[in-house]
Amino acid sequence: MNNLEKRLNKELEDKEFQQLYEEERLKLEIANILFDLREKEGLNQTQFAKKVKKSRSSIIRMERGITEPSISMLEDIATALGKKLEIKFVDK
């Protein structure tokens, strides 16, 4: 385990930090999913934005994890790409 991992594990003992960390982790996970989806479609950000009828700036913010897309926005993206949005609850 490197120093960063050790420090993170220590910080995660704090409940407030743990909550903030989880919120950011989820944003980044969604960002990565959207980025991967766009890449698999073979589209740049402008093309992707046009296809899903969203602004390029909103796509950029979502892919960077700056903004968290709403469920309705994710549904719109899925529909525009001929996909189905699926959300799951899993054990920790």
Tab-separated table of C-alpha atoms in Angstrom:
chain	number	residue	atom	x	y	z
A	1	MET	CA	0.000	0.000	0.000
A	2	ASN	CA	1.446	3.368	-1.009
A	3	ASN	CA	1.329	6.576	1.047
A	4	LEU	CA	-1.704	7.910	-0.822
A	5	GLU	CA	-3.699	4.751	-0.120
A	6	LYS	CA	-2.637	4.827	3.536
A	7	ARG	CA	-3.707	8.461	3.865
A	8	LEU	CA	-7.014	7.810	2.120
A	9	ASN	CA	-7.759	4.855	4.397
A	10	LYS	CA	-6.988	7.025	7.426
A	11	GLU	CA	-9.222	9.848	6.144
A	12	LEU	CA	-12.053	7.401	5.400
A	13	GLU	CA	-12.309	6.701	9.130
A	14	ASP	CA	-13.951	10.134	9.412
A	15	LYS	CA	-17.684	9.810	8.612
A	16	GLU	CA	-17.975	13.295	7.100
A	17	PHE	CA	-14.993	12.709	4.832
A	18	GLN	CA	-16.362	9.285	3.913
A	19	GLN	CA	-19.679	10.809	2.795
A	20	LEU	CA	-17.979	13.496	0.693
A	21	TYR	CA	-15.620	10.922	-0.814
A	22	GLU	CA	-18.536	8.679	-1.831
A	23	GLU	CA	-20.383	11.584	-3.448
A	24	GLU	CA	-17.332	12.496	-5.519
A	25	ARG	CA	-16.567	8.865	-6.351
A	26	LEU	CA	-20.068	8.421	-7.763
A	27	LYS	CA	-19.767	11.585	-9.879
A	28	LEU	CA	-16.479	10.359	-11.320
A	29	GLU	CA	-17.886	6.891	-11.960
A	30	ILE	CA	-20.786	8.391	-13.928
A	31	ALA	CA	-18.328	10.647	-15.765
A	32	ASN	CA	-16.252	7.637	-16.810
A	33	ILE	CA	-19.326	5.703	-17.941
A	34	LEU	CA	-20.452	8.615	-20.120
A	35	PHE	CA	-16.969	9.079	-21.560
A	36	ASP	CA	-16.708	5.352	-22.372
A	37	LEU	CA	-20.185	5.361	-23.919
A	38	ARG	CA	-19.291	8.284	-26.173
A	39	GLU	CA	-16.008	6.663	-27.179
A	40	LYS	CA	-17.762	3.360	-28.000
A	41	GLU	CA	-20.164	5.296	-30.203
A	42	GLY	CA	-17.138	6.730	-32.018
A	43	LEU	CA	-18.263	10.304	-31.439
A	44	ASN	CA	-16.455	13.438	-30.362
A	45	GLN	CA	-18.094	15.641	-27.725
A	46	THR	CA	-19.768	17.893	-30.286
A	47	GLN	CA	-21.243	14.970	-32.226
A	48	PHE	CA	-22.342	13.250	-29.026
A	49	ALA	CA	-24.005	16.426	-27.728
A	50	LYS	CA	-25.884	16.867	-30.993
A	51	LYS	CA	-27.015	13.232	-31.040
A	52	VAL	CA	-28.324	13.333	-27.464
A	53	LYS	CA	-29.726	16.873	-27.889
A	54	LYS	CA	-27.651	18.409	-25.090
A	55	SER	CA	-25.150	21.245	-25.162
A	56	ARG	CA	-21.496	20.424	-25.685
A	57	SER	CA	-20.664	22.295	-22.481
A	58	SER	CA	-23.046	20.089	-20.467
A	59	ILE	CA	-21.383	16.980	-21.928
A	60	ILE	CA	-17.951	18.344	-21.016
A	61	ARG	CA	-19.042	19.126	-17.444
A	62	MET	CA	-20.559	15.655	-17.006
A	63	GLU	CA	-17.501	13.894	-18.451
A	64	ARG	CA	-15.221	15.841	-16.106
A	65	GLY	CA	-17.380	15.023	-13.083
A	66	ILE	CA	-18.100	18.712	-12.513
A	67	THR	CA	-21.848	18.243	-12.721
A	68	GLU	CA	-23.919	15.227	-11.883
A	69	PRO	CA	-26.530	14.416	-14.528
A	70	SER	CA	-30.095	13.875	-13.408
A	71	ILE	CA	-31.766	10.534	-13.952
A	72	SER	CA	-33.992	12.119	-16.588
A	73	MET	CA	-30.913	13.400	-18.436
A	74	LEU	CA	-29.351	9.929	-18.323
A	75	GLU	CA	-32.630	8.499	-19.653
A	76	ASP	CA	-32.600	11.051	-22.494
A	77	ILE	CA	-29.028	10.060	-23.374
A	78	ALA	CA	-29.868	6.350	-23.272
A	79	THR	CA	-32.928	6.824	-25.485
A	80	ALA	CA	-31.027	8.928	-28.018
A	81	LEU	CA	-28.423	6.152	-28.304
A	82	GLY	CA	-30.972	3.334	-28.516
A	83	LYS	CA	-30.019	2.080	-25.071
A	84	LYS	CA	-31.818	1.395	-21.817
A	85	LEU	CA	-30.792	3.040	-18.544
A	86	GLU	CA	-30.392	0.573	-15.709
A	87	ILE	CA	-29.749	1.526	-12.075
A	88	LYS	CA	-28.877	-1.105	-9.483
A	89	PHE	CA	-28.470	-1.291	-5.735
A	90	VAL	CA	-25.687	-3.664	-4.718
A	91	ASP	CA	-24.265	-4.792	-1.399
A	92	LYS	CA	-21.198	-2.954	-0.137
